[in-house]
XYZ file of C-alpha atoms in Angstrom:
662
model
C 98.673 118.849 154.044
C 100.745 120.858 151.559
C 100.137 119.888 147.918
C 103.036 120.262 145.472
C 103.190 119.495 141.753
C 106.571 119.079 140.044
C 107.308 118.804 136.313
C 110.847 118.178 135.106
C 111.485 119.530 131.623
C 114.541 119.641 129.401
C 115.296 123.244 130.293
C 113.246 124.171 133.383
C 111.811 122.267 136.332
C 108.429 123.714 137.337
C 106.639 123.720 140.677
C 103.179 124.661 141.909
C 102.421 124.513 145.630
C 99.666 125.354 148.070
C 100.678 127.731 150.846
C 97.771 128.137 153.241
C 94.874 129.245 151.067
C 97.159 130.609 148.341
C 98.929 128.930 145.444
C 102.538 129.685 144.602
C 104.698 128.826 141.582
C 108.416 128.442 141.069
C 110.732 127.640 138.136
C 114.373 126.652 138.231
C 116.812 125.461 135.583
C 116.870 121.689 135.186
C 120.015 119.714 135.984
C 120.354 117.192 133.115
C 123.292 115.366 134.687
C 121.169 114.631 137.777
C 117.473 115.564 137.333
C 116.755 114.984 141.026
C 119.011 117.882 142.024
C 116.727 120.519 140.475
C 113.718 118.850 142.130
C 115.406 118.817 145.548
C 116.583 122.429 145.162
C 113.058 123.503 144.263
C 111.504 121.627 147.169
C 113.973 123.279 149.553
C 113.088 126.690 148.084
C 109.376 125.986 148.580
C 109.903 124.648 152.121
C 111.426 127.970 153.138
C 108.252 129.762 152.034
C 105.588 127.517 153.516
C 103.694 128.948 156.453
C 103.632 125.649 158.336
C 105.652 122.450 158.122
C 102.989 119.752 157.900
C 103.024 116.664 155.708
C 103.477 117.249 151.988
C 101.953 115.413 149.032
C 104.236 115.715 146.017
C 103.055 114.583 142.570
C 105.926 114.428 140.129
C 106.161 114.183 136.361
C 109.541 112.668 135.552
C 111.608 112.266 132.376
C 113.903 109.625 133.878
C 112.276 106.688 132.053
C 111.983 108.619 128.801
C 115.595 109.732 128.778
C 116.857 106.278 129.734
C 115.285 104.891 126.557
C 116.063 107.806 124.225
C 119.687 107.972 125.336
C 120.030 104.174 125.700
C 121.222 104.631 129.266
C 119.077 102.071 131.048
C 120.597 99.179 132.979
C 122.069 95.981 131.451
C 119.013 93.731 131.031
C 118.504 90.039 130.310
C 115.440 88.507 128.633
C 114.045 85.065 129.406
C 111.425 83.713 127.017
C 110.032 80.415 125.778
C 112.607 78.271 123.964
C 112.536 79.103 120.262
C 111.453 82.702 120.800
C 114.800 84.173 121.850
C 114.950 86.433 118.771
C 111.421 87.829 119.002
C 112.530 91.331 120.013
C 114.818 91.541 116.974
C 112.387 90.005 114.471
C 109.470 92.213 115.552
C 106.820 93.033 112.951
C 107.080 93.420 109.191
C 106.391 97.170 109.445
C 109.218 99.310 108.102
C 109.385 102.969 109.083
C 111.815 103.797 106.246
C 110.550 101.607 103.449
C 112.564 103.174 100.603
C 115.839 103.731 102.459
C 118.236 101.272 100.814
C 120.891 102.026 103.427
C 118.561 101.425 106.382
C 119.931 99.261 109.153
C 118.247 98.526 112.467
C 120.038 99.874 115.480
C 121.172 97.236 117.985
C 118.484 96.329 120.488
C 118.844 97.416 124.113
C 119.064 93.703 124.994
C 121.920 92.073 123.021
C 121.471 88.513 121.667
C 123.832 87.019 124.246
C 121.514 88.301 127.001
C 118.471 86.451 125.597
C 117.636 82.986 126.930
C 114.992 80.370 126.091
C 113.412 77.991 128.606
C 111.602 74.750 127.572
C 107.992 74.580 128.723
C 104.794 75.580 126.986
C 101.371 76.998 127.816
C 98.791 77.006 125.013
C 96.393 79.798 124.060
C 93.735 78.419 126.425
C 96.075 78.483 129.409
C 96.653 74.718 129.431
C 100.132 73.328 130.026
C 101.209 71.241 127.031
C 104.892 70.999 128.003
C 106.133 71.159 131.593
C 108.438 73.949 132.707
C 112.090 72.807 132.751
C 113.453 73.714 136.200
C 116.930 72.385 135.471
C 117.395 74.569 132.381
C 115.913 77.540 134.204
C 118.415 77.130 137.046
C 121.303 76.994 134.554
C 120.011 80.174 132.895
C 119.840 81.898 136.285
C 123.482 80.946 136.884
C 124.481 82.333 133.470
C 122.632 85.588 134.139
C 124.450 85.959 137.461
C 127.792 85.741 135.635
C 126.841 88.424 133.080
C 126.530 91.222 135.600
C 123.087 92.339 134.419
C 121.045 94.565 136.723
C 117.512 93.580 135.666
C 115.633 90.652 134.119
C 112.572 90.604 131.856
C 110.549 87.375 131.705
C 108.039 86.913 128.876
C 106.847 83.351 128.286
C 104.406 82.300 125.596
C 100.713 82.706 126.556
C 101.553 83.716 130.124
C 98.604 86.127 129.943
C 96.345 83.046 129.941
C 98.261 81.197 132.669
C 101.213 82.831 134.472
C 102.339 79.718 136.352
C 105.615 79.284 134.420
C 106.553 82.960 134.790
C 105.922 82.838 138.526
C 108.159 79.753 138.799
C 110.903 81.549 136.885
C 110.771 84.413 139.364
C 111.216 81.940 142.234
C 114.353 80.551 140.602
C 115.746 84.052 140.009
C 115.112 85.170 143.601
C 118.636 84.256 144.863
C 120.145 86.735 142.386
C 118.427 89.615 144.206
C 117.694 91.410 140.927
C 114.543 93.275 139.894
C 112.407 90.964 137.735
C 109.655 92.140 135.365
C 107.051 89.480 134.527
C 105.069 90.117 131.353
C 101.707 89.012 132.787
C 102.071 91.700 135.478
C 103.021 94.409 132.991
C 100.710 93.605 130.029
C 98.256 90.712 130.418
C 97.353 90.691 126.730
C 98.110 88.746 123.588
C 100.521 89.866 120.836
C 103.794 88.342 121.866
C 106.156 90.904 120.342
C 104.473 93.952 121.868
C 104.147 92.261 125.270
C 107.823 91.276 125.195
C 108.924 94.742 124.092
C 106.920 96.452 126.830
C 108.278 94.092 129.493
C 111.860 94.607 128.288
C 111.479 98.395 128.338
C 110.100 98.179 131.868
C 113.016 96.044 133.029
C 115.498 98.352 131.285
C 114.317 101.585 132.936
C 112.822 100.538 136.294
C 116.112 100.321 138.245
C 117.035 103.848 137.087
C 113.630 105.156 138.147
C 113.853 103.258 141.428
C 117.174 104.879 142.320
C 115.860 108.298 141.327
C 112.667 108.005 143.367
C 114.499 106.498 146.328
C 116.684 109.594 146.477
C 113.649 111.865 146.392
C 111.896 109.836 149.065
C 114.915 110.057 151.351
C 114.600 113.846 151.187
C 110.823 113.829 151.617
C 111.015 111.562 154.659
C 107.416 110.755 155.715
C 105.780 112.870 153.002
C 103.708 111.300 150.220
C 105.367 110.986 146.808
C 103.253 110.161 143.769
C 104.350 109.859 140.141
C 102.412 110.894 137.051
C 101.640 108.155 134.525
C 101.395 108.388 130.750
C 97.648 107.639 131.024
C 96.870 110.919 132.807
C 96.665 109.517 136.337
C 99.133 109.226 139.171
C 100.462 106.199 141.039
C 102.467 105.694 144.205
C 106.239 105.931 144.033
C 106.465 102.257 144.982
C 104.352 101.219 141.976
C 106.310 103.555 139.686
C 109.547 101.865 140.759
C 108.209 98.469 139.686
C 106.285 99.522 136.556
C 108.281 102.476 135.284
C 107.139 101.826 131.711
C 103.869 103.504 132.728
C 105.696 106.821 133.314
C 107.260 107.236 129.861
C 105.159 110.339 128.994
C 104.362 111.485 132.514
C 105.281 115.160 132.071
C 103.369 115.772 128.812
C 100.395 113.819 130.194
C 100.207 116.237 133.123
C 99.891 119.105 130.668
C 96.955 117.462 128.885
C 95.190 116.859 132.218
C 95.673 120.523 133.155
C 94.451 121.671 129.744
C 91.314 119.526 130.028
C 90.341 121.146 133.339
C 91.204 124.716 132.315
C 89.384 124.249 129.025
C 86.246 123.111 130.840
C 86.372 126.194 133.046
C 86.545 128.313 129.897
C 83.652 126.421 128.286
C 85.858 124.774 125.652
C 85.747 120.975 125.304
C 87.328 120.629 121.860
C 90.981 121.502 122.187
C 94.274 120.941 120.442
C 96.888 121.259 123.160
C 100.188 122.926 122.283
C 102.907 122.518 124.900
C 106.142 124.197 123.821
C 108.996 123.956 126.264
C 112.723 124.459 126.001
C 113.557 121.165 124.293
C 110.458 119.848 122.539
C 106.839 120.529 121.663
C 104.048 118.128 122.601
C 100.644 118.282 120.924
C 97.476 116.330 121.678
C 93.804 116.429 120.744
C 90.939 116.613 123.234
C 87.476 115.962 121.827
C 85.528 116.056 125.070
C 88.205 113.897 126.692
C 91.863 113.087 125.990
C 92.433 110.313 123.487
C 94.167 107.173 124.757
C 96.375 104.993 122.612
C 97.706 101.480 123.092
C 100.028 101.627 120.086
C 102.734 103.975 121.291
C 106.434 103.436 120.751
C 109.492 105.175 122.083
C 112.774 105.211 120.195
C 111.359 102.440 117.994
C 110.330 100.127 120.863
C 106.585 99.357 121.063
C 105.071 100.064 124.477
C 101.654 98.451 124.961
C 100.451 100.468 127.929
C 97.574 102.977 127.978
C 98.910 106.441 127.172
C 97.376 109.771 126.309
C 97.865 110.150 122.560
C 100.632 112.771 122.423
C 102.791 113.631 119.414
C 106.218 115.117 120.108
C 108.627 117.019 117.841
C 112.085 118.364 118.550
C 111.094 122.024 118.449
C 111.421 124.138 121.573
C 112.807 127.402 122.794
C 116.254 125.832 123.006
C 116.176 124.306 119.495
C 119.444 125.145 117.751
C 119.467 127.059 114.448
C 122.210 126.242 111.954
C 122.991 126.065 108.246
C 123.202 122.614 106.673
C 125.783 121.510 104.122
C 123.774 123.138 101.337
C 123.387 126.430 103.170
C 119.719 125.910 104.092
C 118.452 127.051 107.485
C 117.669 124.162 109.864
C 116.102 124.504 113.315
C 116.270 121.556 115.749
C 115.775 118.816 116.706
C 119.005 119.315 118.677
C 118.494 121.537 121.704
C 120.795 123.644 123.849
C 118.797 122.368 126.852
C 119.416 123.837 130.279
C 123.201 123.598 130.078
C 124.590 125.510 128.236
C 121.167 126.781 127.133
C 120.435 129.577 124.627
C 123.058 132.257 124.083
C 120.928 134.810 125.928
C 121.194 132.685 129.108
C 124.884 133.559 129.282
C 126.647 130.268 128.524
C 125.342 129.042 125.165
C 127.299 129.378 121.921
C 124.723 128.390 119.302
C 121.693 130.428 118.266
C 118.307 129.105 119.335
C 114.633 129.925 118.892
C 114.678 131.804 122.201
C 117.581 133.934 120.959
C 115.614 134.814 117.819
C 112.692 135.979 119.955
C 115.070 138.133 122.003
C 116.610 139.643 118.862
C 113.187 140.574 117.444
C 112.102 142.265 120.667
C 109.485 139.644 121.466
C 111.149 138.453 124.674
C 111.712 141.259 127.165
C 115.081 140.902 128.962
C 114.063 142.945 132.024
C 110.976 140.805 132.668
C 112.204 137.278 131.936
C 111.301 134.840 134.720
C 109.919 137.692 136.810
C 113.172 139.614 136.429
C 115.080 136.881 138.307
C 117.187 135.913 135.287
C 119.277 138.385 133.278
C 119.432 137.882 129.492
C 122.567 138.684 127.482
C 121.228 140.610 124.479
C 124.663 141.792 123.292
C 125.852 138.222 122.797
C 122.679 137.430 120.846
C 123.198 140.417 118.540
C 126.769 139.355 117.801
C 125.863 135.728 117.098
C 122.860 136.648 114.920
C 124.984 138.966 112.769
C 127.691 136.312 112.399
C 125.262 133.592 111.220
C 123.419 136.078 108.995
C 126.663 137.022 107.263
C 127.417 133.350 106.686
C 123.929 132.816 105.244
C 123.998 135.971 103.124
C 120.944 137.406 104.877
C 120.024 140.400 106.959
C 120.049 139.571 110.698
C 116.388 140.541 111.086
C 115.374 138.266 108.203
C 117.426 135.438 109.656
C 115.785 135.810 113.071
C 112.305 135.732 111.557
C 113.368 132.808 109.390
C 114.394 130.842 112.483
C 110.941 131.380 113.967
C 109.210 130.537 110.668
C 111.048 127.211 110.406
C 110.255 126.360 114.041
C 106.595 127.278 113.500
C 106.449 125.096 110.367
C 107.795 122.118 112.346
C 105.140 122.616 115.015
C 102.394 123.162 112.436
C 103.204 119.756 110.927
C 102.954 118.176 114.368
C 99.438 119.569 114.825
C 98.422 118.311 111.392
C 99.557 114.794 112.360
C 97.016 114.611 115.219
C 94.216 116.380 113.348
C 94.224 116.560 109.537
C 95.946 113.191 109.091
C 93.237 111.611 111.262
C 90.331 113.162 109.408
C 89.760 116.051 111.836
C 89.615 119.732 110.943
C 91.760 121.911 113.262
C 89.448 124.834 112.462
C 86.804 123.137 114.619
C 89.079 123.200 117.669
C 90.517 125.802 120.013
C 94.304 125.908 120.234
C 95.177 125.590 123.920
C 98.687 126.920 124.447
C 100.975 126.414 127.408
C 104.603 125.686 128.233
C 107.286 128.282 128.833
C 107.695 129.095 125.119
C 104.168 128.402 123.855
C 102.888 131.957 124.241
C 105.501 133.320 121.839
C 104.345 131.077 118.983
C 100.725 130.009 119.524
C 99.004 132.920 117.793
C 101.213 132.534 114.720
C 100.469 128.801 114.597
C 96.732 129.402 114.837
C 96.923 131.740 111.859
C 98.898 129.162 109.840
C 96.219 126.549 110.573
C 93.246 128.959 110.215
C 92.146 128.052 113.746
C 89.541 130.527 115.001
C 90.702 131.017 118.583
C 93.545 130.481 121.003
C 93.193 129.895 124.748
C 96.124 130.666 127.054
C 95.606 129.785 130.741
C 96.941 131.664 133.706
C 100.591 130.743 134.402
C 100.929 128.669 131.205
C 104.589 127.917 131.860
C 103.749 125.659 134.789
C 100.503 124.076 133.536
C 102.026 120.591 133.396
C 102.812 120.909 137.104
C 99.216 122.072 137.645
C 98.064 118.912 135.874
C 100.006 116.843 138.403
C 97.926 118.147 141.312
C 94.698 117.851 139.284
C 95.276 114.225 138.283
C 93.216 111.351 139.638
C 94.900 108.192 140.876
C 94.367 105.743 138.012
C 95.043 102.024 137.735
C 94.681 100.284 134.364
C 94.094 96.536 133.985
C 93.430 94.327 130.988
C 93.034 90.693 130.024
C 92.738 88.950 126.656
C 89.457 87.008 126.290
C 88.735 86.535 122.543
C 84.928 86.458 122.814
C 82.682 86.047 119.768
C 80.089 88.821 120.131
C 77.314 86.699 118.612
C 77.640 83.969 121.255
C 78.717 86.010 124.285
C 76.225 87.071 126.948
C 76.580 90.010 129.306
C 77.108 87.502 132.102
C 80.250 86.265 130.329
C 81.578 89.799 129.951
C 80.833 90.655 133.570
C 82.552 87.460 134.714
C 85.666 88.475 132.772
C 85.624 91.923 134.393
C 85.038 90.597 137.938
C 88.673 89.781 138.880
C 89.847 93.091 137.407
C 87.252 94.965 139.479
C 88.391 93.209 142.658
C 92.014 93.966 141.896
C 91.295 97.627 141.127
C 89.359 98.088 144.352
C 92.081 96.340 146.354
C 94.931 98.362 144.795
C 93.168 101.703 145.268
C 92.351 100.688 148.823
C 96.086 100.360 149.373
C 96.458 103.844 147.881
C 94.208 105.179 150.660
C 90.798 105.335 148.950
C 87.543 104.037 150.411
C 85.670 101.488 148.326
C 82.790 103.942 147.842
C 85.180 106.507 146.400
C 86.547 104.252 143.657
C 85.184 104.891 140.146
C 85.225 101.861 137.835
C 85.305 102.336 134.050
C 84.921 99.270 131.820
C 86.193 99.160 128.242
C 86.121 96.506 125.511
C 88.770 96.170 122.791
C 86.705 95.142 119.771
C 87.288 94.378 116.096
C 85.835 92.655 113.089
C 87.116 89.094 112.917
C 90.354 89.123 110.939
C 91.257 92.740 111.623
C 94.687 93.384 113.123
C 93.621 96.369 115.221
C 90.948 97.085 117.816
C 88.709 99.987 118.831
C 88.105 100.847 122.478
C 84.378 100.701 123.304
C 83.028 101.928 126.681
C 80.977 99.152 128.302
C 77.919 99.476 130.517
C 75.581 96.764 131.750
C 72.992 95.860 129.098
C 74.461 97.928 126.258
C 74.445 96.604 122.681
C 78.198 96.172 122.236
C 77.898 95.250 118.550
C 75.954 98.401 117.686
C 78.329 100.545 119.735
C 81.323 99.078 117.917
C 79.874 99.563 114.448
C 78.832 103.148 115.239
C 82.339 104.072 116.371
C 83.938 102.135 113.511
C 81.890 104.096 110.981
C 82.679 107.457 112.579
C 86.397 106.662 112.669
C 86.897 104.872 109.350
C 83.854 105.886 107.316
C 82.327 102.443 106.836
C 80.925 99.348 108.547
C 80.925 95.718 107.455
C 77.387 94.403 108.115
C 77.234 90.688 108.784
C 80.947 90.377 109.509
C 81.562 88.537 112.820
C 82.774 90.775 115.646
C 85.150 89.905 118.469
C 85.831 91.212 121.954
C 89.601 90.822 122.100
C 90.409 92.288 125.534
C 88.454 93.463 128.534
C 90.034 96.600 129.937
C 89.303 98.236 133.274
C 90.252 101.627 134.643
C 89.945 102.126 138.410
C 89.974 105.777 139.388
C 90.449 107.338 142.809
C 89.635 111.032 143.081
C 91.847 112.842 145.624
C 91.414 116.353 147.027
C 92.106 118.872 144.286
C 92.626 122.616 144.083
C 89.638 124.772 143.195
C 89.780 127.774 140.913
C 87.786 130.830 141.946
C 86.237 133.338 139.602
C 87.536 136.882 139.826
C 85.646 140.151 139.688
C 85.338 141.643 136.222
C 86.927 144.902 135.184
C 86.429 147.328 132.299
C 87.361 146.471 128.704
C 90.317 148.854 128.889
C 93.141 147.614 131.178
C 94.166 149.810 134.090
C 97.250 151.961 133.612
C 99.113 149.972 136.282
C 98.900 146.908 133.992
C 101.121 148.667 131.428
C 104.744 148.088 132.366
C 106.434 149.808 129.451
C 106.448 150.366 125.726
C 108.932 148.993 123.248
C 109.492 147.786 119.717
C 109.060 144.322 118.225
C 109.451 143.045 114.678
C 106.561 141.437 112.781
C 106.885 140.536 109.077
C 110.021 142.611 108.714
C 108.452 145.767 110.156
C 109.194 147.303 113.542
C 106.020 147.975 115.515
C 105.542 149.964 118.688
C 104.172 147.568 121.321
C 102.722 147.929 124.770
C 104.194 145.632 127.390
C 101.578 144.405 129.880
C 101.938 142.741 133.255
C 99.475 139.887 132.862
C 99.062 139.535 136.626
C 97.593 143.044 136.727
C 94.949 142.340 134.083
C 91.343 141.825 135.151
C 88.540 139.668 133.715
C 86.914 141.579 130.883
C 90.112 143.450 129.928
C 90.763 143.512 126.189
C 94.203 143.333 124.572
C 94.775 144.371 120.968
C 97.918 143.475 119.036
C 100.667 144.269 118.602
C 101.437 143.775 122.287
C 103.532 141.662 124.631
C 102.279 140.229 127.923
C 104.801 139.137 130.514
C 104.338 136.989 133.597
C 106.594 134.904 135.794
C 106.292 131.634 133.885
C 105.903 132.775 130.291
C 105.729 135.565 127.713
C 102.820 136.042 125.309
C 103.425 137.700 121.942
C 100.318 139.257 120.361
C 100.866 140.067 116.659
C 98.975 142.751 114.735
C 95.400 141.683 113.968
C 94.898 139.570 117.112
C 92.498 140.545 119.886
C 92.160 138.931 123.282
C 89.902 139.131 126.309
C 90.451 137.742 129.800
C 87.760 135.516 131.291
C 86.718 135.268 134.932
C 89.303 132.524 135.654
C 92.237 134.492 134.264
C 92.362 132.669 130.912
C 93.021 134.730 127.788
C 90.961 133.961 124.681
C 92.316 135.370 121.405
C 90.652 135.697 118.024
C 91.756 137.311 114.751
C 90.351 140.133 112.670
């Protein structure tokens, strides 16, 4: 079987594939108007290079769900909820993101008020029916929905997580409409009505778009296996992704974190801050032995209560546009030139970008960009840089460095959000850099943050695609239980987990895994009684859950509350299937000094306003043990690495480069 990983980004779509015993990589410009076109073009390119034509397994990280929400281009969606709760998605919580903005006004919700319907009938918090479901009203609502021309329906009835009978009846009554229906107890079987409703609505809003997208890919792949990366770091079948697309919101960035975790382990580094800089945005995450999961994510202001790797994103990438604001100050991003028209140096762009600034300063080598397959227009960059510099009253060189400084400051703040603002010192972590543009900025960021070392894997520009083929198949399940720790026995906890275990084993069996190969991880959401947030506690048979909770609470918040009653709010289960994965072989070590054939050329690059002579290395010709001293530039097919003066790097036996500073 041929294994292929695909990651769709804002500027490039990346591929990694197994060809016999060898691994190949490929990058092509994304097609924002139809993201599937770049994927199909890349798969055709790879098919022409495969030695045999056996079945393929394609794992894909997609931005379809993300973009549908960010651009508000999902399908017209209706919401059905319990009578009296029709306005829940507009009322939300009392939190205000812009507390002191007197002009603040909420943007209209993706589901307008006229598309929200209430049905009489009530389940209480114990799952008991206290008011029967009103079939007659439900049938009238179904008729109204049919007349609206909506393409999807979200159903979220009060306390359906405790008893889904009313939601299941609503689906039966909607069946004649032949519309996709998202039931909240199937998406998030947990309490907190607003978050559960929001997550279900988002799923209903984006799933038809994802379904059409994946259906097109599957028609091309024929009998091949198509899997989709989830935000939680695992993959799922295309069929599941079509129905629960909300789980794929951060699928591309999650693939990068999974790849970083594995490459970091090979390099002996388990404490990492991942830095994924692409053409449109930068994603950062923290790995302290394992990726951190969050259940409190939101996208475009809509809460999504689904397990996700904790990733922070900023609008800073190689394609981020540089401009002067109304006061004449230099601003970089968040707007991006994307893949079309792209940076000026790509030949069609008209606005200066971060990539153009790197070209102007000699840090991006035109003759070696994308393996020499893509020609860069340096003359157009020179002209545009001089024009903006004249407008700003600056020298062009100072403007170019200023563009990079502003972009670096934006990315530095992003790293501080996931480290310093959470009580963690970035100096205790290794900066793990990847993405097509990461290598041009990572060493400067590490110096700004006083981080001691930077790790850059082999082929960093396609690491997210590598993460796709390294990912396990993961299914997440949860259920609200509200147990008092003092009166709850392990038998009660195990009984609550039992149906989730059976479901996980059944679902992974359908994914092709034997029962013996399924790994079950049990987690408890715990809190002190009265708290409005929970901590995730790993659960094993016989463990002291109270002591485990208080230990983690103290390490995270700096205190405990002895004697305060504790609650188990949710039981959470993760079922993991481990598929065949690529292995990475160690290479024979070379001398500290690189061979002459690794030096492609010499040139000049600007650092701190001074032109420096630099050696240009072909990274693919470097050997384990080779040492690189800055200033230097390393080029490879998927990325360029800029080594400033004062940085020294050495290649390890797996082809990773580890840099430190003098």
